[in-house]
Amino acid sequence: MDVSDLIDPLNTAQREAVTAGLGHALVLAGAGSGKTRVLTHRAAWLVRVEGATPYNLLAVTFTNKAAAEMRGRIEQLLGVSGSGMWVGTFHGLSHRLLRLHWQEAGLPQSFQILDSEDQRRLVKRVMRDLEVDDNRWPVRQLQGFINARKDAGERPDDLDSADPYTGQMARVYAAYETACRSAGVVDFAELLLRTVEMLQNHLELLTHYRRRFRHVLVDEFQDTNGIQYQWLKLLAGPESDVFIVGDDDQSIYGWRGARVENLQRFRSDYANTQVMRLEQNYRSTATILEAANTLIAQNSDRLGKKLWTEGEQGEPIALYAAFNEQDEARFVIERLMNWVDEEGLARSDVAILYRSNAQSRTFEEALLSRRIPYRVYGGLRFFERAEIKDALAYLRLMANRDDSAALERVINTPTRGIGNRTIEAVRLAAREQAVSLWAAAQGLVSHRAGLSARAITALGTFLGLIDRLAAETAEMSLADQLETMLDRSGLRAHVGKDRSERAQDKLENLDELITAARNFEQDAVIEDGMDTLTAFLSHAALEAGEGQAGAWEDCVQLMTLHSAKGLEFPVVFLVGLEEGLFPHRMSVEEPGRLEEERRLAYVGVTRARQRLVITYAERRRLHGRDEFGIASRFIRELPAELVDEVRARFSVTGPGIAAGMGGESSNGFESEAAFNLGERVTHSRFGEGVVLGCEGAGPNARIQVNFDAVGSKWLVAAYANLARA
């Protein structure tokens, strides 16, 4: 039998994995090592050499896109339709099983699937029926609790109902399940749990599928959670040939239930498992791989592998210590545009990766100001995010009570007892009287007619809140107005109630909005007759209205490190590597979470094919205040000989680069008198001003300062006798 088309394209390690004897196998596949190729060629090998049929194959992955790619490749290798194969995601395959066996699963034949938003609405309705206070028990928190319990294989009866905290959530969980049964619906987490329970309770059905699926293949195994592992163990019986591919070094989803320890667990649960490693990388330069290997080696309890390449050594990793976040964005944009203009690099070949969603704002502003098209991959642009739009709606209403769209957005956010019936009564009154919603609401409150006393009180409290906020903040700075509004309105507390990673992102976005307001007030040129608040709201609306680049447009890619997994780019800017930002401050005290942060850094480094640039800021405005940053420990863990430190032409004060990587500026001019771009300084003759730029090096370096009284001046740094204002 000629199988040269199957094995000839493979390297030695890939060939060993594809042609391994039947039994259980764990393939540790490093980044860019061709794991999808191995998985699909293994499936074809089983059919063409080991006598399996497509009917005997079960192939599982995590995304519909990956499943479609896997199916297409297998069909191409076999030269036949893969209609007999079961290739799909855990959820998709579970859905298929439940549709086939709806009676055994205890479901109506026409059951429907709730998406996340539908599920949230149903949980909210159940809470209302149970009179559960959603100020104390946020809807998202209870939704997350229910999904987490299902992912752990737990029903309400499995929980401690005597515990005041767990008991209340278990009560909502039980009522939610009753509501789902009555409506004939299931949520995404239920698909897996219901399938597991169905197979456990119907042994004849389980036996049938175990006999059928003699060969089980699983991709991205490090991302499996508890219920997915249980699902797999049920379907992959003792006689099955189980072939899993994973990378413990790329397990970055612990916050949503993924268990990297499932890789170790598999080895103990499935005796005589063969362990093979794919270490040859086809993506990155040797420099990038060596840096990645050294970084991830700091983690303990790894299964162990070391990436290598036959490709070129490549350029050193560039490291830039920025003055602040604006300087960081300026450097990144200027460098990438130099490569675009001088080398013909496509903008779409460039990715800017960051730890937190809030970091995108500074880069978005810099790109917009240069008219460089960009896309925020897997997320919304900063001013389009829901929590930002909520905050801006409050400000809009404070500035203009007749802004009906703003009023509708925040009248019951956070929840304050103003229900749909009340809002509809306000809308009706506004239509009948041809006035704004605010005026209509005022009329209803003053006449105390058409609504219940409770609704009138709630509506009046909201109107009073907006009036007080506007009056009390009128003389405040823009940033203080925003800060006060977030606290007094309850919006910050509302967002912060849920302790999930997503809620933390939202809080950081609100803090970044305060930073944006402070920067706007300092830097913006405001037209005559326009107050600062109105100017800022106009600025935000214009930025939100710019629109992202089209899907096929040549544009710079912006994304979080979590979104970047599975992608690759010729050029990667890994930004914001400061202690407390990356690694995230919430992870530093917990060794397990710190190791996941390091795996996230490893993922970021291995996204780069040819060039990797790392940046951090010596001063960054976080949570509305300036903080002096310390270079991330992940920078210190990189081999010094692989890193080329890029310094600005003017010296930088604050913490230096890590030991062993050089502490002096490349221009050799370091002193306590150095200033940051954007910093306010004072001169004995010209008064106060702002540092705009610099030229030259050493004691003859010149510094440009825009003085409040006399405008821009160039001064010789050594003789200017400038002091911090």
Short mmCIF file of C-alpha atoms in Angstrom, two decimals, residues 317-651:
data_model
loop_
_atom_site.label_atom_id
_atom_site.label_comp_id
_atom_site.label_asym_id
_atom_site.label_seq_id
_atom_site.Cartn_x
_atom_site.Cartn_y
_atom_site.Cartn_z
CA ILE A 317 14.29 40.95 20.28
CA ALA A 318 13.88 44.72 20.51
CA LEU A 319 13.07 46.09 23.96
CA TYR A 320 11.84 49.67 24.39
CA ALA A 321 11.45 51.42 27.75
CA ALA A 322 8.90 54.14 27.06
CA PHE A 323 8.52 57.34 29.06
CA ASN A 324 4.78 56.73 29.42
CA GLU A 325 1.92 55.04 27.58
CA GLN A 326 1.72 57.81 24.95
CA ASP A 327 5.41 57.43 24.20
CA GLU A 328 4.94 53.66 24.04
CA ALA A 329 2.18 54.03 21.44
CA ARG A 330 4.19 56.61 19.49
CA PHE A 331 7.21 54.32 19.33
CA VAL A 332 5.17 51.31 18.22
CA ILE A 333 3.29 53.21 15.51
CA GLU A 334 6.41 54.95 14.17
CA ARG A 335 8.41 51.73 14.03
CA LEU A 336 5.70 49.75 12.29
CA MET A 337 5.11 52.53 9.76
CA ASN A 338 8.86 52.70 9.05
CA TRP A 339 8.76 49.01 8.17
CA VAL A 340 5.62 49.52 6.08
CA ASP A 341 7.10 52.48 4.17
CA GLU A 342 10.70 51.30 3.82
CA GLU A 343 10.33 47.52 3.50
CA GLY A 344 6.87 47.16 2.02
CA LEU A 345 5.55 45.32 5.08
CA ALA A 346 1.78 44.89 4.96
CA ARG A 347 -0.07 46.47 7.87
CA SER A 348 -1.98 43.21 8.33
CA ASP A 349 1.36 41.50 9.05
CA VAL A 350 1.60 43.46 12.31
CA ALA A 351 -0.09 42.59 15.59
CA ILE A 352 -0.10 44.66 18.78
CA LEU A 353 -0.73 42.32 21.71
CA TYR A 354 -1.65 43.41 25.23
CA ARG A 355 -2.72 41.78 28.49
CA SER A 356 -5.74 43.94 29.25
CA ASN A 357 -8.48 45.21 26.93
CA ALA A 358 -8.13 48.68 28.45
CA GLN A 359 -4.66 49.03 26.91
CA SER A 360 -6.10 49.25 23.41
CA ARG A 361 -7.31 52.84 23.87
CA THR A 362 -3.92 54.55 23.65
CA PHE A 363 -2.98 52.60 20.52
CA GLU A 364 -6.38 53.21 18.94
CA GLU A 365 -5.98 56.97 19.44
CA ALA A 366 -2.45 56.93 18.02
CA LEU A 367 -3.54 54.93 14.97
CA LEU A 368 -6.58 57.13 14.37
CA SER A 369 -4.49 60.31 14.60
CA ARG A 370 -2.19 58.92 11.89
CA ARG A 371 -5.15 57.65 9.83
CA ILE A 372 -3.80 54.10 9.95
CA PRO A 373 -6.56 51.49 9.56
CA TYR A 374 -6.79 48.88 12.31
CA ARG A 375 -9.04 46.18 13.73
CA VAL A 376 -9.60 45.12 17.31
CA TYR A 377 -9.60 41.36 16.87
CA GLY A 378 -12.20 39.43 18.84
CA GLY A 379 -13.50 42.51 20.64
CA LEU A 380 -14.97 45.97 20.47
CA ARG A 381 -13.13 49.22 20.05
CA PHE A 382 -12.66 51.08 23.33
CA PHE A 383 -15.49 53.61 23.01
CA GLU A 384 -17.88 50.91 21.76
CA ARG A 385 -17.65 48.75 24.90
CA ALA A 386 -20.87 48.52 26.90
CA GLU A 387 -19.50 49.80 30.21
CA ILE A 388 -17.87 52.77 28.44
CA LYS A 389 -21.12 53.60 26.63
CA ASP A 390 -22.97 53.41 29.96
CA ALA A 391 -20.53 55.83 31.60
CA LEU A 392 -20.66 58.22 28.64
CA ALA A 393 -24.48 58.08 28.67
CA TYR A 394 -24.47 59.35 32.27
CA LEU A 395 -22.17 62.20 31.26
CA ARG A 396 -24.35 62.99 28.24
CA LEU A 397 -27.42 63.18 30.46
CA MET A 398 -25.59 65.41 32.95
CA ALA A 399 -24.68 67.71 30.06
CA ASN A 400 -28.09 67.60 28.36
CA ARG A 401 -31.21 66.33 30.16
CA ASP A 402 -33.10 66.07 26.89
CA ASP A 403 -30.78 63.34 25.54
CA SER A 404 -33.45 60.65 25.48
CA ALA A 405 -31.19 57.92 24.12
CA ALA A 406 -28.79 58.42 27.03
CA LEU A 407 -31.65 58.38 29.53
CA GLU A 408 -33.03 55.10 28.18
CA ARG A 409 -29.59 53.51 28.41
CA VAL A 410 -28.95 54.29 32.08
CA ILE A 411 -32.34 54.81 33.69
CA ASN A 412 -32.15 51.34 35.22
CA THR A 413 -28.39 50.69 35.04
CA PRO A 414 -27.56 49.72 37.69
CA THR A 415 -30.95 48.33 38.67
CA ARG A 416 -32.92 50.85 40.71
CA GLY A 417 -36.48 49.49 40.53
CA ILE A 418 -37.50 51.20 37.29
CA GLY A 419 -39.07 48.41 35.26
CA ASN A 420 -40.20 48.14 31.65
CA ARG A 421 -43.74 49.20 32.53
CA THR A 422 -42.49 52.46 34.04
CA ILE A 423 -40.20 53.15 31.09
CA GLU A 424 -43.03 52.48 28.66
CA ALA A 425 -45.26 54.93 30.57
CA VAL A 426 -42.53 57.58 30.24
CA ARG A 427 -42.23 56.87 26.51
CA LEU A 428 -46.01 57.16 26.06
CA ALA A 429 -46.16 60.46 27.93
CA ALA A 430 -43.25 61.81 25.85
CA ARG A 431 -45.02 60.89 22.60
CA GLU A 432 -48.35 62.37 23.67
CA GLN A 433 -46.80 65.62 24.89
CA ALA A 434 -44.09 65.81 22.17
CA VAL A 435 -41.39 66.31 24.79
CA SER A 436 -38.18 64.55 25.76
CA LEU A 437 -38.22 61.50 28.00
CA TRP A 438 -36.69 63.60 30.80
CA ALA A 439 -39.49 66.18 30.62
CA ALA A 440 -42.10 63.42 30.49
CA ALA A 441 -40.58 61.71 33.53
CA GLN A 442 -40.54 64.99 35.44
CA GLY A 443 -44.23 65.45 34.64
CA LEU A 444 -45.15 61.99 35.86
CA VAL A 445 -43.23 62.51 39.10
CA SER A 446 -44.65 65.97 39.80
CA HIS A 447 -48.27 64.97 39.10
CA ARG A 448 -47.84 61.55 40.79
CA ALA A 449 -50.28 60.03 38.32
CA GLY A 450 -50.30 57.03 36.01
CA LEU A 451 -47.74 55.04 38.00
CA SER A 452 -47.55 53.24 41.33
CA ALA A 453 -46.13 55.11 44.32
CA ARG A 454 -43.10 52.82 44.24
CA ALA A 455 -42.43 53.57 40.56
CA ILE A 456 -42.87 57.32 41.13
CA THR A 457 -40.36 57.20 43.98
CA ALA A 458 -37.82 55.24 41.94
CA LEU A 459 -38.20 57.57 38.96
CA GLY A 460 -37.88 60.67 41.13
CA THR A 461 -34.77 59.28 42.81
CA PHE A 462 -33.11 58.78 39.41
CA LEU A 463 -33.97 62.30 38.21
CA GLY A 464 -32.65 63.73 41.46
CA LEU A 465 -29.42 61.75 41.12
CA ILE A 466 -28.69 63.22 37.69
CA ASP A 467 -29.49 66.77 38.84
CA ARG A 468 -27.25 66.43 41.90
CA LEU A 469 -24.39 64.94 39.86
CA ALA A 470 -24.55 67.80 37.37
CA ALA A 471 -24.67 70.46 40.09
CA GLU A 472 -22.01 68.98 42.37
CA THR A 473 -19.49 68.28 39.60
CA ALA A 474 -19.95 71.47 37.59
CA GLU A 475 -16.71 73.04 38.85
CA MET A 476 -14.69 69.81 38.90
CA SER A 477 -12.09 68.72 36.38
CA LEU A 478 -13.36 66.35 33.70
CA ALA A 479 -11.61 63.35 35.25
CA ASP A 480 -13.03 64.17 38.70
CA GLN A 481 -16.51 64.58 37.20
CA LEU A 482 -16.21 61.13 35.71
CA GLU A 483 -14.80 59.61 38.91
CA THR A 484 -17.58 61.12 41.00
CA MET A 485 -20.25 59.98 38.58
CA LEU A 486 -18.95 56.39 38.54
CA ASP A 487 -19.08 56.23 42.33
CA ARG A 488 -22.33 58.14 43.02
CA SER A 489 -24.30 56.47 40.24
CA GLY A 490 -23.29 53.02 41.47
CA LEU A 491 -21.96 52.12 38.02
CA ARG A 492 -18.49 51.14 39.25
CA ALA A 493 -19.92 49.02 42.08
CA HIS A 494 -22.38 47.45 39.63
CA VAL A 495 -19.60 46.41 37.24
CA GLY A 496 -17.35 45.24 40.10
CA LYS A 497 -19.86 42.91 41.77
CA ASP A 498 -19.00 40.03 39.49
CA ARG A 499 -15.52 38.76 40.34
CA SER A 500 -14.87 37.15 36.98
CA GLU A 501 -12.01 38.04 34.64
CA ARG A 502 -14.52 39.74 32.37
CA ALA A 503 -15.70 42.04 35.19
CA GLN A 504 -12.09 42.90 36.02
CA ASP A 505 -11.58 43.90 32.38
CA LYS A 506 -14.61 46.18 32.59
CA LEU A 507 -13.34 47.87 35.75
CA GLU A 508 -9.99 48.45 34.06
CA ASN A 509 -11.80 49.93 31.07
CA LEU A 510 -13.62 52.40 33.35
CA ASP A 511 -10.30 53.37 34.93
CA GLU A 512 -8.86 53.84 31.45
CA LEU A 513 -11.79 56.14 30.60
CA ILE A 514 -10.76 58.36 33.53
CA THR A 515 -7.22 58.39 32.14
CA ALA A 516 -8.60 59.31 28.71
CA ALA A 517 -10.57 62.18 30.26
CA ARG A 518 -7.51 63.49 32.13
CA ASN A 519 -5.36 63.34 28.99
CA PHE A 520 -8.07 65.01 26.93
CA GLU A 521 -8.35 67.89 29.38
CA GLN A 522 -4.58 68.42 29.32
CA ASP A 523 -4.02 68.14 25.58
CA ALA A 524 -7.20 69.00 23.69
CA VAL A 525 -7.79 72.29 21.94
CA ILE A 526 -11.40 73.16 22.78
CA GLU A 527 -13.41 75.40 20.48
CA ASP A 528 -14.77 78.68 21.81
CA GLY A 529 -18.19 78.35 23.35
CA MET A 530 -17.84 74.63 24.12
CA ASP A 531 -17.29 73.38 27.66
CA THR A 532 -14.80 70.59 28.37
CA LEU A 533 -17.43 67.94 29.07
CA THR A 534 -19.26 68.57 25.79
CA ALA A 535 -15.96 68.59 23.90
CA PHE A 536 -14.95 65.26 25.44
CA LEU A 537 -18.30 63.66 24.63
CA SER A 538 -17.97 64.87 21.05
CA HIS A 539 -14.45 63.45 20.88
CA ALA A 540 -15.68 60.05 22.17
CA ALA A 541 -18.57 59.97 19.71
CA LEU A 542 -16.32 60.78 16.76
CA GLU A 543 -13.80 58.10 17.75
CA ALA A 544 -16.55 55.52 18.19
CA GLY A 545 -18.02 56.53 14.84
CA GLU A 546 -14.79 56.07 12.89
CA GLY A 547 -15.57 52.39 12.36
CA GLN A 548 -13.08 49.57 12.21
CA ALA A 549 -11.28 48.61 9.04
CA GLY A 550 -13.10 46.14 6.80
CA ALA A 551 -12.46 42.44 7.18
CA TRP A 552 -10.28 42.35 4.06
CA GLU A 553 -8.62 45.73 4.44
CA ASP A 554 -4.86 45.90 4.99
CA CYS A 555 -4.88 46.99 8.64
CA VAL A 556 -2.96 46.64 11.87
CA GLN A 557 -4.29 43.96 14.22
CA LEU A 558 -4.94 44.82 17.89
CA MET A 559 -5.83 42.06 20.32
CA THR A 560 -5.46 40.65 23.80
CA LEU A 561 -2.99 37.84 24.33
CA HIS A 562 -5.87 35.44 25.01
CA SER A 563 -7.38 36.30 21.62
CA ALA A 564 -4.04 35.78 19.87
CA LYS A 565 -3.73 32.08 20.69
CA GLY A 566 -3.65 30.04 17.49
CA LEU A 567 -2.64 33.02 15.34
CA GLU A 568 0.74 34.10 13.97
CA PHE A 569 2.17 37.29 12.50
CA PRO A 570 5.47 38.28 10.86
CA VAL A 571 5.79 41.18 13.32
CA VAL A 572 4.52 41.24 16.90
CA PHE A 573 4.60 44.13 19.37
CA LEU A 574 4.16 42.75 22.89
CA VAL A 575 3.30 45.85 24.92
CA GLY A 576 2.80 46.84 28.54
CA LEU A 577 5.21 44.38 30.19
CA GLU A 578 5.23 45.88 33.64
CA GLU A 579 4.78 44.29 37.04
CA GLY A 580 1.12 44.52 38.03
CA LEU A 581 0.00 44.83 34.43
CA PHE A 582 1.67 41.74 33.00
CA PRO A 583 1.91 39.65 35.07
CA HIS A 584 -1.45 40.94 36.25
CA ARG A 585 -1.46 42.16 39.84
CA MET A 586 -4.18 39.64 40.77
CA SER A 587 -1.94 36.72 39.79
CA VAL A 588 1.29 37.58 41.55
CA GLU A 589 0.36 36.15 44.95
CA GLU A 590 -0.82 32.80 43.59
CA PRO A 591 1.89 30.51 42.12
CA GLY A 592 -0.58 28.66 39.89
CA ARG A 593 -1.95 31.85 38.39
CA LEU A 594 1.52 33.32 37.99
CA GLU A 595 2.55 30.27 35.99
CA GLU A 596 -0.50 30.75 33.76
CA GLU A 597 0.53 34.38 33.23
CA ARG A 598 3.97 33.13 32.16
CA ARG A 599 2.32 30.68 29.75
CA LEU A 600 0.38 33.65 28.38
CA ALA A 601 3.68 35.50 27.83
CA TYR A 602 5.02 32.38 26.10
CA VAL A 603 2.00 32.38 23.80
CA GLY A 604 2.65 36.04 22.99
CA VAL A 605 6.31 35.48 22.17
CA THR A 606 5.58 32.47 19.94
CA ARG A 607 3.02 34.42 17.86
CA ALA A 608 5.95 36.24 16.20
CA ARG A 609 7.49 34.78 13.07
CA GLN A 610 10.29 37.21 12.18
CA ARG A 611 10.33 40.19 14.52
CA LEU A 612 9.38 40.61 18.15
CA VAL A 613 9.33 43.99 19.88
CA ILE A 614 8.63 44.21 23.62
CA THR A 615 7.74 47.49 25.34
CA TYR A 616 7.04 48.74 28.81
CA ALA A 617 6.39 52.20 30.23
CA GLU A 618 8.34 53.72 33.08
CA ARG A 619 5.30 55.78 33.99
CA ARG A 620 1.73 54.79 33.18
CA ARG A 621 -1.55 56.33 34.15
CA LEU A 622 -3.59 53.51 35.68
CA HIS A 623 -6.86 53.78 37.58
CA GLY A 624 -6.80 57.51 36.97
CA ARG A 625 -3.40 58.17 38.56
CA ASP A 626 0.24 58.06 37.53
CA GLU A 627 2.19 54.98 38.55
CA PHE A 628 5.89 54.33 38.06
CA GLY A 629 6.34 50.95 36.42
CA ILE A 630 8.90 48.25 37.01
CA ALA A 631 9.86 46.11 34.06
CA SER A 632 8.03 42.77 34.12
CA ARG A 633 9.80 39.74 35.54
CA PHE A 634 9.14 38.14 32.16
CA ILE A 635 11.61 40.60 30.63
CA ARG A 636 14.20 39.67 33.26
CA GLU A 637 13.71 36.01 32.39
CA LEU A 638 14.70 36.50 28.73
CA PRO A 639 18.33 35.73 27.77
CA ALA A 640 20.20 39.06 27.82
CA GLU A 641 22.21 38.19 24.71
CA LEU A 642 19.02 37.88 22.66
CA VAL A 643 17.67 41.31 23.59
CA ASP A 644 18.58 44.62 21.96
CA GLU A 645 17.60 47.48 24.24
CA VAL A 646 16.26 50.45 22.34
CA ARG A 647 16.45 53.69 24.29
CA ALA A 648 15.00 57.06 23.48
CA ARG A 649 17.37 59.85 22.40
CA PHE A 650 16.73 61.61 25.70
CA SER A 651 17.36 59.86 28.99
#
